[in-house]
Amino acid sequence: MMFLWPLFVNPGTGPTHGTDGPLVFVVILPLLIAIVLAEVADGGIDTKAIAMLGVLSAIGAALRPVGAGVAGIETVFFMLVLAGRVYGPGFGFVLGNTTLFASALLTGGVGPWLPFQMLAAGWAGLGAGLLPGRVKGRWELAMLAAYGAFCAYAYGFLLNIWFWPWAIGSDTDLSFVAGDAVLENLHRFFLFTVASSTLGWDTGRAITNVVAILVLGPSVLLVLRRAHHKAAFEVPTRFVGAESPSR
């Protein structure tokens, strides 16, 4: 609903993303803390996983400016997909949010769009963690590549609908019509997003994700899984040989 509310509320008389952006950001922060605490309580994340979250967030933030602004080439999503696959949906969701937040601080990209970008990237990491775990080998790589392509288009769709009602005015065939039927507006939005980014920018992002996952995926998955295994994220720490003090 955070992305779709202009379809149901007339944005000409209601709030704009300039006012709901900070509200969404305020909602995201406690949500992230709640997810981390839930994962810690459930045993899915411990202090070592939180350290890994910081490392991967920094790597993602550093990767994002590498391709930003060039034909849709974005080098951050493949890492979200691979990390979400290895560490799980909760970790992937938090990683997507922290990566986009950190990269926005690095690139000066802080604005009303940031909480929506964080949410969409978080969903990409969450979805990767929910993919079938029994798929292995080449089929796993193919599945992750296909999911990476899907994420590229889904991310573009969500961010397009975020700004579309205010993007091109009200006097074109692709414009948002306040108060019109939802399906009519969705039809115009579909034409708008296909013409503006799906066939260009989003396709560039999808190709980047697929190529990065197919080329770098085996090595990155191996490193992440080795780190996951050696750190034994889900194994509780036990002190062998420690004796209980006599009473």
Tab-separated table of C-alpha atoms in Angstrom:
chain	number	residue	atom	x	y	z
A	1	MET	CA	0.000	0.000	0.000
A	2	MET	CA	2.950	2.354	0.566
A	3	PHE	CA	3.552	2.276	-3.202
A	4	LEU	CA	-0.032	1.973	-4.412
A	5	TRP	CA	-1.973	4.442	-2.305
A	6	PRO	CA	-2.204	7.078	-5.107
A	7	LEU	CA	-4.435	4.592	-6.955
A	8	PHE	CA	-6.956	4.732	-4.133
A	9	VAL	CA	-6.508	8.263	-2.736
A	10	ASN	CA	-6.554	11.351	-4.921
A	11	PRO	CA	-2.966	12.646	-4.625
A	12	GLY	CA	-4.101	16.039	-5.901
A	13	THR	CA	-5.884	16.691	-2.649
A	14	GLY	CA	-4.006	14.310	-0.402
A	15	PRO	CA	-0.415	13.987	0.748
A	16	THR	CA	2.526	13.591	-1.616
A	17	HIS	CA	5.607	11.425	-1.364
A	18	GLY	CA	7.410	14.458	-0.007
A	19	THR	CA	5.354	14.025	3.142
A	20	ASP	CA	4.833	10.261	3.301
A	21	GLY	CA	8.504	9.461	2.605
A	22	PRO	CA	9.693	10.464	6.104
A	23	LEU	CA	6.713	8.585	7.583
A	24	VAL	CA	7.653	5.406	5.716
A	25	PHE	CA	11.249	5.827	6.869
A	26	VAL	CA	10.066	6.125	10.474
A	27	VAL	CA	8.086	2.896	10.012
A	28	ILE	CA	11.003	1.016	8.418
A	29	LEU	CA	13.520	1.600	11.218
A	30	PRO	CA	11.567	-0.121	14.027
A	31	LEU	CA	10.546	-2.808	11.531
A	32	LEU	CA	14.202	-3.603	10.815
A	33	ILE	CA	15.018	-3.662	14.522
A	34	ALA	CA	12.042	-5.958	15.166
A	35	ILE	CA	13.148	-8.348	12.402
A	36	VAL	CA	16.722	-8.469	13.725
A	37	LEU	CA	15.494	-9.093	17.279
A	38	ALA	CA	13.096	-11.787	16.052
A	39	GLU	CA	15.896	-13.475	14.109
A	40	VAL	CA	18.185	-13.294	17.141
A	41	ALA	CA	15.499	-14.774	19.378
A	42	ASP	CA	14.806	-17.502	16.812
A	43	GLY	CA	18.503	-18.354	16.435
A	44	GLY	CA	18.666	-17.292	12.782
A	45	ILE	CA	20.982	-14.334	13.470
A	46	ASP	CA	23.600	-13.915	16.160
A	47	THR	CA	26.396	-11.435	16.727
A	48	LYS	CA	28.508	-13.049	14.011
A	49	ALA	CA	25.698	-12.766	11.503
A	50	ILE	CA	25.204	-9.125	12.443
A	51	ALA	CA	28.911	-8.562	11.788
A	52	MET	CA	28.513	-10.246	8.390
A	53	LEU	CA	25.482	-8.029	7.746
A	54	GLY	CA	27.662	-4.976	8.271
A	55	VAL	CA	30.370	-6.299	5.955
A	56	LEU	CA	27.941	-7.169	3.155
A	57	SER	CA	26.125	-3.839	3.551
A	58	ALA	CA	29.430	-2.023	3.122
A	59	ILE	CA	30.309	-4.131	0.062
A	60	GLY	CA	26.899	-3.481	-1.479
A	61	ALA	CA	27.132	0.236	-0.773
A	62	ALA	CA	30.527	0.328	-2.444
A	63	LEU	CA	29.298	-1.679	-5.444
A	64	ARG	CA	26.236	0.435	-6.140
A	65	PRO	CA	28.006	3.555	-7.476
A	66	VAL	CA	30.056	1.401	-9.876
A	67	GLY	CA	27.297	1.152	-12.446
A	68	ALA	CA	24.689	3.703	-11.359
A	69	GLY	CA	23.514	5.960	-14.156
A	70	VAL	CA	24.822	3.879	-17.043
A	71	ALA	CA	22.119	2.104	-19.070
A	72	GLY	CA	20.514	0.546	-16.015
A	73	ILE	CA	23.672	-1.269	-14.987
A	74	GLU	CA	23.342	-1.755	-11.243
A	75	THR	CA	25.797	-3.985	-9.465
A	76	VAL	CA	24.133	-4.172	-6.075
A	77	PHE	CA	21.230	-6.560	-6.621
A	78	PHE	CA	23.151	-9.719	-7.441
A	79	MET	CA	24.828	-9.548	-4.022
A	80	LEU	CA	21.440	-9.148	-2.333
A	81	VAL	CA	20.135	-12.218	-4.151
A	82	LEU	CA	23.154	-14.380	-3.325
A	83	ALA	CA	23.364	-13.278	0.318
A	84	GLY	CA	19.625	-13.725	0.824
A	85	ARG	CA	19.916	-17.209	-0.647
A	86	VAL	CA	22.688	-18.211	1.775
A	87	TYR	CA	21.638	-16.439	4.982
A	88	GLY	CA	17.860	-16.530	4.729
A	89	PRO	CA	14.882	-14.221	4.170
A	90	GLY	CA	15.163	-12.122	7.344
A	91	PHE	CA	18.844	-11.484	6.751
A	92	GLY	CA	18.150	-10.696	3.084
A	93	PHE	CA	15.416	-8.204	3.920
A	94	VAL	CA	17.569	-6.342	6.442
A	95	LEU	CA	20.566	-6.436	4.087
A	96	GLY	CA	18.552	-4.875	1.263
A	97	ASN	CA	17.492	-2.020	3.496
A	98	THR	CA	20.889	-1.370	5.071
A	99	THR	CA	22.685	-1.592	1.723
A	100	LEU	CA	20.456	0.987	0.041
A	101	PHE	CA	20.630	3.235	3.098
A	102	ALA	CA	24.435	3.079	3.291
A	103	SER	CA	24.854	3.634	-0.453
A	104	ALA	CA	22.518	6.654	-0.321
A	105	LEU	CA	24.713	8.175	2.373
A	106	LEU	CA	27.803	7.549	0.247
A	107	THR	CA	26.344	8.951	-2.963
A	108	GLY	CA	24.226	11.768	-1.537
A	109	GLY	CA	21.082	9.963	-2.675
A	110	VAL	CA	19.027	10.714	0.415
A	111	GLY	CA	15.516	11.913	-0.398
A	112	PRO	CA	11.843	10.966	-0.184
A	113	TRP	CA	12.510	8.083	-2.581
A	114	LEU	CA	15.034	6.397	-0.246
A	115	PRO	CA	12.636	4.498	2.096
A	116	PHE	CA	10.807	3.102	-0.942
A	117	GLN	CA	14.088	2.017	-2.520
A	118	MET	CA	15.067	0.391	0.777
A	119	LEU	CA	11.787	-1.516	0.996
A	120	ALA	CA	11.953	-2.742	-2.600
A	121	ALA	CA	15.570	-3.882	-2.198
A	122	GLY	CA	14.654	-5.558	1.099
A	123	TRP	CA	11.915	-7.527	-0.627
A	124	ALA	CA	14.458	-8.653	-3.237
A	125	GLY	CA	16.698	-10.074	-0.503
A	126	LEU	CA	13.736	-11.588	1.332
A	127	GLY	CA	12.471	-13.337	-1.785
A	128	ALA	CA	15.889	-14.845	-2.444
A	129	GLY	CA	15.830	-16.405	1.011
A	130	LEU	CA	12.418	-17.929	0.328
A	131	LEU	CA	13.439	-19.724	-2.871
A	132	PRO	CA	13.321	-23.551	-2.689
A	133	GLY	CA	16.322	-24.760	-0.694
A	134	ARG	CA	16.490	-28.211	-2.260
A	135	VAL	CA	17.544	-26.841	-5.667
A	136	LYS	CA	21.310	-27.265	-6.046
A	137	GLY	CA	24.110	-26.995	-8.598
A	138	ARG	CA	23.459	-25.570	-12.041
A	139	TRP	CA	19.706	-25.524	-11.480
A	140	GLU	CA	20.226	-23.364	-8.415
A	141	LEU	CA	22.339	-20.927	-10.406
A	142	ALA	CA	19.707	-20.815	-13.162
A	143	MET	CA	16.982	-20.247	-10.563
A	144	LEU	CA	18.920	-17.389	-8.953
A	145	ALA	CA	19.626	-15.816	-12.350
A	146	ALA	CA	15.931	-15.957	-13.255
A	147	TYR	CA	15.041	-14.488	-9.869
A	148	GLY	CA	17.638	-11.747	-10.382
A	149	ALA	CA	15.952	-10.804	-13.667
A	150	PHE	CA	12.548	-10.813	-11.976
A	151	CYS	CA	13.876	-8.556	-9.199
A	152	ALA	CA	15.201	-6.090	-11.757
A	153	TYR	CA	11.798	-5.630	-13.381
A	154	ALA	CA	9.855	-5.749	-10.097
A	155	TYR	CA	12.115	-3.088	-8.571
A	156	GLY	CA	11.607	-0.860	-11.608
A	157	PHE	CA	7.848	-1.423	-11.505
A	158	LEU	CA	7.602	-0.430	-7.841
A	159	LEU	CA	9.816	2.630	-8.107
A	160	ASN	CA	8.016	3.738	-11.282
A	161	ILE	CA	4.596	3.574	-9.679
A	162	TRP	CA	6.032	5.530	-6.762
A	163	PHE	CA	6.552	8.671	-8.842
A	164	TRP	CA	4.291	8.109	-11.865
A	165	PRO	CA	1.253	10.124	-10.598
A	166	TRP	CA	3.435	13.263	-10.538
A	167	ALA	CA	5.880	12.438	-13.341
A	168	ILE	CA	4.382	13.550	-16.660
A	169	GLY	CA	1.566	15.906	-15.873
A	170	SER	CA	-2.095	15.247	-16.550
A	171	ASP	CA	-2.532	15.846	-20.272
A	172	THR	CA	-1.085	12.713	-21.897
A	173	ASP	CA	-2.454	9.263	-22.696
A	174	LEU	CA	-0.021	7.792	-20.160
A	175	SER	CA	-0.855	10.185	-17.331
A	176	PHE	CA	-2.326	9.227	-14.001
A	177	VAL	CA	-5.980	10.292	-13.734
A	178	ALA	CA	-6.948	11.110	-10.177
A	179	GLY	CA	-10.187	9.430	-9.162
A	180	ASP	CA	-10.330	7.146	-12.215
A	181	ALA	CA	-10.932	3.412	-11.896
A	182	VAL	CA	-7.949	1.472	-10.528
A	183	LEU	CA	-7.768	-0.846	-13.547
A	184	GLU	CA	-7.817	2.105	-15.951
A	185	ASN	CA	-4.944	3.758	-14.114
A	186	LEU	CA	-3.040	0.471	-13.955
A	187	HIS	CA	-3.447	0.088	-17.716
A	188	ARG	CA	-2.011	3.569	-18.305
A	189	PHE	CA	0.775	2.865	-15.809
A	190	PHE	CA	1.652	-0.376	-17.597
A	191	LEU	CA	2.054	1.513	-20.875
A	192	PHE	CA	4.049	4.219	-19.092
A	193	THR	CA	6.461	1.846	-17.376
A	194	VAL	CA	7.025	-0.225	-20.527
A	195	ALA	CA	7.764	2.908	-22.557
A	196	SER	CA	9.866	4.667	-19.933
A	197	SER	CA	12.039	1.996	-18.319
A	198	THR	CA	11.002	-1.649	-18.731
A	199	LEU	CA	12.477	-1.986	-22.212
A	200	GLY	CA	15.511	0.122	-21.355
A	201	TRP	CA	16.732	0.769	-17.851
A	202	ASP	CA	15.080	-2.264	-16.208
A	203	THR	CA	16.312	-4.578	-18.941
A	204	GLY	CA	19.844	-3.274	-18.394
A	205	ARG	CA	19.467	-4.031	-14.688
A	206	ALA	CA	18.111	-7.517	-15.454
A	207	ILE	CA	20.985	-8.319	-17.818
A	208	THR	CA	23.475	-7.102	-15.210
A	209	ASN	CA	21.918	-9.317	-12.549
A	210	VAL	CA	21.818	-12.398	-14.767
A	211	VAL	CA	25.403	-12.001	-16.014
A	212	ALA	CA	26.765	-11.234	-12.523
A	213	ILE	CA	24.966	-14.222	-10.969
A	214	LEU	CA	26.023	-16.635	-13.715
A	215	VAL	CA	29.644	-15.434	-13.825
A	216	LEU	CA	30.349	-14.503	-10.208
A	217	GLY	CA	27.599	-16.496	-8.497
A	218	PRO	CA	29.464	-19.821	-8.037
A	219	SER	CA	32.478	-18.136	-6.413
A	220	VAL	CA	30.423	-15.731	-4.289
A	221	LEU	CA	28.078	-18.499	-3.113
A	222	LEU	CA	31.086	-20.639	-2.193
A	223	VAL	CA	32.650	-17.831	-0.158
A	224	LEU	CA	29.403	-16.927	1.586
A	225	ARG	CA	28.599	-20.544	2.416
A	226	ARG	CA	32.112	-21.189	3.653
A	227	ALA	CA	31.878	-18.128	5.894
A	228	HIS	CA	28.423	-19.260	7.042
A	229	HIS	CA	29.739	-22.748	7.834
A	230	LYS	CA	32.919	-21.633	9.593
A	231	ALA	CA	31.110	-19.033	11.643
A	232	ALA	CA	28.420	-21.633	12.479
A	233	PHE	CA	25.826	-18.881	12.633
A	234	GLU	CA	23.030	-21.102	13.856
A	235	VAL	CA	25.033	-23.157	16.319
A	236	PRO	CA	24.832	-21.902	19.903
A	237	THR	CA	28.170	-21.351	21.649
A	238	ARG	CA	28.992	-23.999	24.266
A	239	PHE	CA	31.894	-24.009	26.687
A	240	VAL	CA	33.218	-27.563	26.774
A	241	GLY	CA	34.912	-28.686	29.983
A	242	ALA	CA	33.541	-25.896	32.121
A	243	GLU	CA	32.363	-27.284	35.415
A	244	SER	CA	29.565	-25.925	37.464
A	245	PRO	CA	30.770	-24.305	40.661
A	246	SER	CA	30.176	-26.429	43.740
A	247	ARG	CA	27.550	-25.221	46.063
